[in-house]
PDB file of C-alpha atoms in Angstrom:
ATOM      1  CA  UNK A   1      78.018 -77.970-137.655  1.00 41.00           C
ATOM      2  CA  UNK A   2      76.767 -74.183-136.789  1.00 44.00           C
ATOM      3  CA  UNK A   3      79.843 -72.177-135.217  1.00 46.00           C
ATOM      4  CA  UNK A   4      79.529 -71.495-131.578  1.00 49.00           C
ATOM      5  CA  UNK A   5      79.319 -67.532-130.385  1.00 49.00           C
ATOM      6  CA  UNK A   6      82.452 -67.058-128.802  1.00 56.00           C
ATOM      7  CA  UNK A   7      80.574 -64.565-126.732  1.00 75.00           C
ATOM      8  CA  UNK A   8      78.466 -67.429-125.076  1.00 93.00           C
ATOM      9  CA  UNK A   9      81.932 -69.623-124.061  1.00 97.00           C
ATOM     10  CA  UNK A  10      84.708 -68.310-122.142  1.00 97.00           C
ATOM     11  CA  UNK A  11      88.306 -69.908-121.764  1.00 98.00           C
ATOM     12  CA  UNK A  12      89.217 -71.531-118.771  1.00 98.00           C
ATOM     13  CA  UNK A  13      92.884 -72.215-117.958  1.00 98.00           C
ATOM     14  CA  UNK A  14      94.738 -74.466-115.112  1.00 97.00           C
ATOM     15  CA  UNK A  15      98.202 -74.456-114.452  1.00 95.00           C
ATOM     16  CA  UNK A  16     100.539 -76.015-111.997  1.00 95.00           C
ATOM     17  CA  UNK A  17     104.468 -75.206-111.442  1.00 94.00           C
ATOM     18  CA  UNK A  18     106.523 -76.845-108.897  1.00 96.00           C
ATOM     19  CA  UNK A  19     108.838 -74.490-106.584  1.00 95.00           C
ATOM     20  CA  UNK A  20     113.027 -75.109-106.767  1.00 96.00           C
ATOM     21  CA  UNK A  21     112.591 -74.187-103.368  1.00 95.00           C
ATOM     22  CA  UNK A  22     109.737 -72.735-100.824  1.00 92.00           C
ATOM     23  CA  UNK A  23     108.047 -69.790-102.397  1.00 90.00           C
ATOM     24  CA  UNK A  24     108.766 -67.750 -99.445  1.00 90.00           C
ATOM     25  CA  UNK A  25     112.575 -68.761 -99.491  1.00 94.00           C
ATOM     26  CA  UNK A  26     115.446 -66.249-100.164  1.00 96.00           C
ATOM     27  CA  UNK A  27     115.726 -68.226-103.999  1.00 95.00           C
ATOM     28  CA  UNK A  28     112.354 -67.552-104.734  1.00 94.00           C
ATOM     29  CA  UNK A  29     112.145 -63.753-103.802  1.00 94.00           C
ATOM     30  CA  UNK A  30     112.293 -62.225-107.465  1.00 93.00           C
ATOM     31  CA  UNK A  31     109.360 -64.524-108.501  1.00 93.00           C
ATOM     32  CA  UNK A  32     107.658 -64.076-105.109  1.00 90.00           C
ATOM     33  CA  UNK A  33     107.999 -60.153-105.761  1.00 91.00           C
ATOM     34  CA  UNK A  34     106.378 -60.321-108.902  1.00 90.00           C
ATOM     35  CA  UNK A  35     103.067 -62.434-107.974  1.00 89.00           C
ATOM     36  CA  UNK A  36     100.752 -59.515-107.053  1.00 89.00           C
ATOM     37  CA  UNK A  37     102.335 -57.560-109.862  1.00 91.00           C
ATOM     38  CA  UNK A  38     101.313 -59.911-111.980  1.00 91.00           C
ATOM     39  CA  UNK A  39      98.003 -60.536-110.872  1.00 91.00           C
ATOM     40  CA  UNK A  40      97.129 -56.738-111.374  1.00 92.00           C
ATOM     41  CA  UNK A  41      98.233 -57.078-114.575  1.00 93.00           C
ATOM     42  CA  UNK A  42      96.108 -59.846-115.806  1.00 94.00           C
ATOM     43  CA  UNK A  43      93.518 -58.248-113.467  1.00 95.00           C
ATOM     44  CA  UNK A  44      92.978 -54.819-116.183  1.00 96.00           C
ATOM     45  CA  UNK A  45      94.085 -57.098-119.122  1.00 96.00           C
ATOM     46  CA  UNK A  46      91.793 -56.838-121.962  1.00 96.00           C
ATOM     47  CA  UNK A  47      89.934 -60.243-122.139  1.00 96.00           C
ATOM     48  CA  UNK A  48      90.182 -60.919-118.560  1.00 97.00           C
ATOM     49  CA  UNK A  49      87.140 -62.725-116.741  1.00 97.00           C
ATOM     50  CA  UNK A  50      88.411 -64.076-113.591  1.00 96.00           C
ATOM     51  CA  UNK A  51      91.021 -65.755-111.383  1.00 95.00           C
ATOM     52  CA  UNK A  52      90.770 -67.964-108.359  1.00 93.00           C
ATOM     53  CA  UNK A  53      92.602 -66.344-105.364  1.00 87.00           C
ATOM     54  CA  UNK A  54      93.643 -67.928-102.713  1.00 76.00           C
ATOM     55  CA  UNK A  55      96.205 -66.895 -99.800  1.00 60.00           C
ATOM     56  CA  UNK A  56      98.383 -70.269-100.729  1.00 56.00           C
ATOM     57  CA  UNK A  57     100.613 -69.313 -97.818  1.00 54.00           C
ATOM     58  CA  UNK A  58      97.686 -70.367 -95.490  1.00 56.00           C
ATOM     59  CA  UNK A  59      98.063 -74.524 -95.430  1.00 52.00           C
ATOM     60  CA  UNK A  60      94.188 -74.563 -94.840  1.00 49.00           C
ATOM     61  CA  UNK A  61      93.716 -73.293 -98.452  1.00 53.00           C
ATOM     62  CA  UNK A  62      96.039 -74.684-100.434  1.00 70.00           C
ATOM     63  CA  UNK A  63      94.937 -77.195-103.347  1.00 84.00           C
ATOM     64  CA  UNK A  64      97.772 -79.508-103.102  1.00 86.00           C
ATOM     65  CA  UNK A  65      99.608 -80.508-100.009  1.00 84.00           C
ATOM     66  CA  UNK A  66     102.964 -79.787-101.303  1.00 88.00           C
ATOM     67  CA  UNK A  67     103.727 -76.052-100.282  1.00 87.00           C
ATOM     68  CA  UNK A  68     105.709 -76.211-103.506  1.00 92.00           C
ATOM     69  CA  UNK A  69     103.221 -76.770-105.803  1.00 92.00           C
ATOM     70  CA  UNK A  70     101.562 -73.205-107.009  1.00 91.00           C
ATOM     71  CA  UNK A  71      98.740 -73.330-108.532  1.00 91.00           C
ATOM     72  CA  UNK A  72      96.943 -70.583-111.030  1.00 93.00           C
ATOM     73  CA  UNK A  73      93.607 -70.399-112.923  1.00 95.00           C
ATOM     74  CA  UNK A  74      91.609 -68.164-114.515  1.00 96.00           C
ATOM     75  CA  UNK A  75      88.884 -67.491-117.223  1.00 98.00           C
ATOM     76  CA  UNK A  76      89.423 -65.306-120.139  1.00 97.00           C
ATOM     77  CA  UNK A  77      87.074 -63.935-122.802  1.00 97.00           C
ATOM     78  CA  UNK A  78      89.443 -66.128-125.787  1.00 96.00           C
ATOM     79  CA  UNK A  79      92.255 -67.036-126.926  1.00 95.00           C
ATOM     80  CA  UNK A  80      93.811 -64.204-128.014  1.00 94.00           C
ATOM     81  CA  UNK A  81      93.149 -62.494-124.380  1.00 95.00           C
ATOM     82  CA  UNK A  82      95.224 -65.469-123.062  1.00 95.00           C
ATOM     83  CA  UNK A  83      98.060 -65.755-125.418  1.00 93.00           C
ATOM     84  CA  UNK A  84      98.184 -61.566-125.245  1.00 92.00           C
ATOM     85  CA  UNK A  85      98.791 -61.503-121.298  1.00 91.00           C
ATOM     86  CA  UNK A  86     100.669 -64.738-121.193  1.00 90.00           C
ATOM     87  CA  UNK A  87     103.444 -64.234-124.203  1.00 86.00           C
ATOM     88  CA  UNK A  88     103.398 -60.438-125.070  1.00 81.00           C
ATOM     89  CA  UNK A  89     102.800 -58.404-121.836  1.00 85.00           C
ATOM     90  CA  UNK A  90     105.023 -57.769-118.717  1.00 85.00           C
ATOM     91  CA  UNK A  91     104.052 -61.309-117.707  1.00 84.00           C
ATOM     92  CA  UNK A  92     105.777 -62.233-120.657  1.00 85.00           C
ATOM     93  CA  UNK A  93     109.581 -62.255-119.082  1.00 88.00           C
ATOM     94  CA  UNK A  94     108.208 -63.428-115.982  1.00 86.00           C
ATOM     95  CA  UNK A  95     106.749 -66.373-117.888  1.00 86.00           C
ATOM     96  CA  UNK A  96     110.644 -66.207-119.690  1.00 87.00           C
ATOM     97  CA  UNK A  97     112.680 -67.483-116.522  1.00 91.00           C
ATOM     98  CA  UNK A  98     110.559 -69.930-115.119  1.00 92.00           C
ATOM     99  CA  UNK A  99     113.264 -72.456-115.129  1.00 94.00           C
ATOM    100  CA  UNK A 100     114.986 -70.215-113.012  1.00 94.00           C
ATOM    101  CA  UNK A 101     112.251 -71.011-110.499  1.00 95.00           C
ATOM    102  CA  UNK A 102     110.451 -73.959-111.253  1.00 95.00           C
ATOM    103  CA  UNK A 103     111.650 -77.863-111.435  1.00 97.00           C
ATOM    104  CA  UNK A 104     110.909 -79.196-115.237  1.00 96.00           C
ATOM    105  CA  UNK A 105     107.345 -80.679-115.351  1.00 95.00           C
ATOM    106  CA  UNK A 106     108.037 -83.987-116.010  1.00 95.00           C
ATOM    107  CA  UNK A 107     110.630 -84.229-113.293  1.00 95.00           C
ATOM    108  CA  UNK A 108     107.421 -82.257-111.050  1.00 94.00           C
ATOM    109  CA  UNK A 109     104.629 -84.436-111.752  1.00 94.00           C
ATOM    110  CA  UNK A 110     107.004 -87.895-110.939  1.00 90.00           C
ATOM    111  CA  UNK A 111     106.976 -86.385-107.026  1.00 85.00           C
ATOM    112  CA  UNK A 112     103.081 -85.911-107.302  1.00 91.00           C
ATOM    113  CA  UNK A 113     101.236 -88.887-105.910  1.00 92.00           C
ATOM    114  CA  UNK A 114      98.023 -86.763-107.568  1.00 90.00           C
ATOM    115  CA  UNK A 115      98.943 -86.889-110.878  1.00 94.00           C
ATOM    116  CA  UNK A 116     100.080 -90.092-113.630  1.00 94.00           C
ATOM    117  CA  UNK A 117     103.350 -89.411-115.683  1.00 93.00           C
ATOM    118  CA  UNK A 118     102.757 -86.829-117.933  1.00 93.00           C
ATOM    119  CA  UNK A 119      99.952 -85.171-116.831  1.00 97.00           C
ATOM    120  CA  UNK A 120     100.895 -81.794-118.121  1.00 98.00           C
ATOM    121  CA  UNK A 121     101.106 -78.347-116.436  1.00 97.00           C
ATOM    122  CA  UNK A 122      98.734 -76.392-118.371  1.00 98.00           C
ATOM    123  CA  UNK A 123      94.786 -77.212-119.452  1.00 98.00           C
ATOM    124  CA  UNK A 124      92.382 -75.153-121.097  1.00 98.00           C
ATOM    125  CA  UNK A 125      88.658 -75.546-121.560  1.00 98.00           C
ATOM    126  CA  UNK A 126      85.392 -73.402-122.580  1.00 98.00           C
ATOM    127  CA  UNK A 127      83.060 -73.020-120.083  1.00 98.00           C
ATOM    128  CA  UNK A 128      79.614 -71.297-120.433  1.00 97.00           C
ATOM    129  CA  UNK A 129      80.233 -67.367-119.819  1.00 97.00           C
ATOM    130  CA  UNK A 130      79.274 -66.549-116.561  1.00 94.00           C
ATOM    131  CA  UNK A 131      80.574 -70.157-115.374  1.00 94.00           C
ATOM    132  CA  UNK A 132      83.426 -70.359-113.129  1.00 96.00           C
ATOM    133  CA  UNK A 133      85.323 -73.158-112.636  1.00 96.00           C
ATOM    134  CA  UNK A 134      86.525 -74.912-109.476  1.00 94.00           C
ATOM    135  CA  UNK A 135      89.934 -76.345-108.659  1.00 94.00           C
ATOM    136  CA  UNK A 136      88.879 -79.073-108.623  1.00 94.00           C
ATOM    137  CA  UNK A 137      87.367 -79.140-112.033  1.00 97.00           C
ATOM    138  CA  UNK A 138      90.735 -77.858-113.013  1.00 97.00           C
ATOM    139  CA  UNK A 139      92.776 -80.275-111.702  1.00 96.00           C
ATOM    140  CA  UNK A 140      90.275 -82.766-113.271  1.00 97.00           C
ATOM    141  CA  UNK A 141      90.785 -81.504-116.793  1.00 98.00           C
ATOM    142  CA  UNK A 142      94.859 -81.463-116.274  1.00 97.00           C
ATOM    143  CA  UNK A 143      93.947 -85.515-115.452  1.00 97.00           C
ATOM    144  CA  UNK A 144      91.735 -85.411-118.776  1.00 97.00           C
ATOM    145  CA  UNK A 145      94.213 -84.126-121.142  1.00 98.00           C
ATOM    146  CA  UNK A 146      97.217 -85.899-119.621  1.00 97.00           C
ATOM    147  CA  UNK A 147      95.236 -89.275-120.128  1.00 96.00           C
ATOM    148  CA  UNK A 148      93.478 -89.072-123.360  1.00 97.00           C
ATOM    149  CA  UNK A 149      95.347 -86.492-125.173  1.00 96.00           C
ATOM    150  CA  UNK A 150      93.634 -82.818-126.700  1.00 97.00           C
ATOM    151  CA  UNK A 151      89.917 -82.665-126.847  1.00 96.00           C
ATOM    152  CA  UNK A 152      87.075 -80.493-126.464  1.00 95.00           C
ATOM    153  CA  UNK A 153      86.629 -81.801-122.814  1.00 97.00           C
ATOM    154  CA  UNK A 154      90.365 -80.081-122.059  1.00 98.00           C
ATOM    155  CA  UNK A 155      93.521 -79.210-124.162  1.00 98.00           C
ATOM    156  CA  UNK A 156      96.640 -77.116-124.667  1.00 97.00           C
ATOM    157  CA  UNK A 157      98.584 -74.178-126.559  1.00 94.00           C
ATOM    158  CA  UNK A 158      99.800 -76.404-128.970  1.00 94.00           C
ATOM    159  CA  UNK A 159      96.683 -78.162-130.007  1.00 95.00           C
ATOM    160  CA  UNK A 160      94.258 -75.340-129.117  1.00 95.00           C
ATOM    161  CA  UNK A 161      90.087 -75.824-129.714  1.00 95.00           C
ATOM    162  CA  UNK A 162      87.480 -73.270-130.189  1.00 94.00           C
ATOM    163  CA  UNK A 163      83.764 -73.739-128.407  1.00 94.00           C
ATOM    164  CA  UNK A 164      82.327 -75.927-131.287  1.00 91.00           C
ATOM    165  CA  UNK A 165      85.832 -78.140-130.894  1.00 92.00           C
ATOM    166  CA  UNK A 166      87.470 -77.034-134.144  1.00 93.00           C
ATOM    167  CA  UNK A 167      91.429 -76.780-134.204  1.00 92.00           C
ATOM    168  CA  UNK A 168      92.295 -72.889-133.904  1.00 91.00           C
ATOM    169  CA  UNK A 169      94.630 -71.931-136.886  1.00 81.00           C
ATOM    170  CA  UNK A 170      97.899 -70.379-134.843  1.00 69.00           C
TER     171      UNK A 170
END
């Protein structure tokens, strides 16, 4: 099989945390503080394509109808541009206390009537650069991987895939 260009492929990622409490609640301030901090920063990271934004405080455009439920997903050039803003920059100890913030996944996705047990948080996927991906594309790949496992058609960190579906080296 011929390797892909990376160039022509972009990564796509989903991800979904639940809320300990309201976003906009006195417990969720630090996190709440941070969001458009955040944002900017993945905004001028190298590698970034895109993100979906969406005022999730308005209930007419929010992608789940639990107000806990935040939602997040963006395209990035590769993998490296993703695992760079996610693990080594300032989102990095963000990222670090989530569990001061967030209810454990599995716990989450139990209260979700959207999702099956152990549909997982996070999905990637290449999509043709210049493609953008809708949530509801995203939400279908979460529903992919939770269902049949890693595979070209959506997949994790752990088990990561390049465009031509072979198992990036970590």
């Amino acid at each position: 099989m011929q390797p892909i260009p990376s160039e022509t492929w972009h990564l796509a990622q989903i991800n979904l945390a639940y809320g300990r409490f309201p976003v906009n609640s006195p417990e969720m301030r630090e996190f709440a503080d941070a969001i458009d901090e955040i944002n900017a920063l993945a905004d001028v990271s190298p590698g970034f394509v895109w993100r979906y934004m969406t005022d999730s405080r308005d209930p007419l455009q929010r992608e789940f109808a639990d107000p806990n439920v935040l939602f997040n997903m963006s395209v990035w050039r590769d993998m490296a541009s993703l695992q760079q803003f996610t693990y080594r920059s300032a989102h990095g100890p963000v990222f670090a206390r989530r569990k001061d913030w967030f209810v454990p996944w599995p716990q989450a996705v139990a209260h979700l009537p959207e999702f099956a047990p152990g549909t997982p948080p996070v999905a990637l996927w290449w999509v043709p650069a210049g493609t953008l991906p809708t949530p509801a594309q995203g939400i279908e790949r979460l529903r992919w991987l939770g269902e049949r496992g890693p595979s070209p058609q959506a997949f994790g960190f752990k088990h990561a895939l390049s465009p031509s579906g072979a198992l990036i080296q970590r």
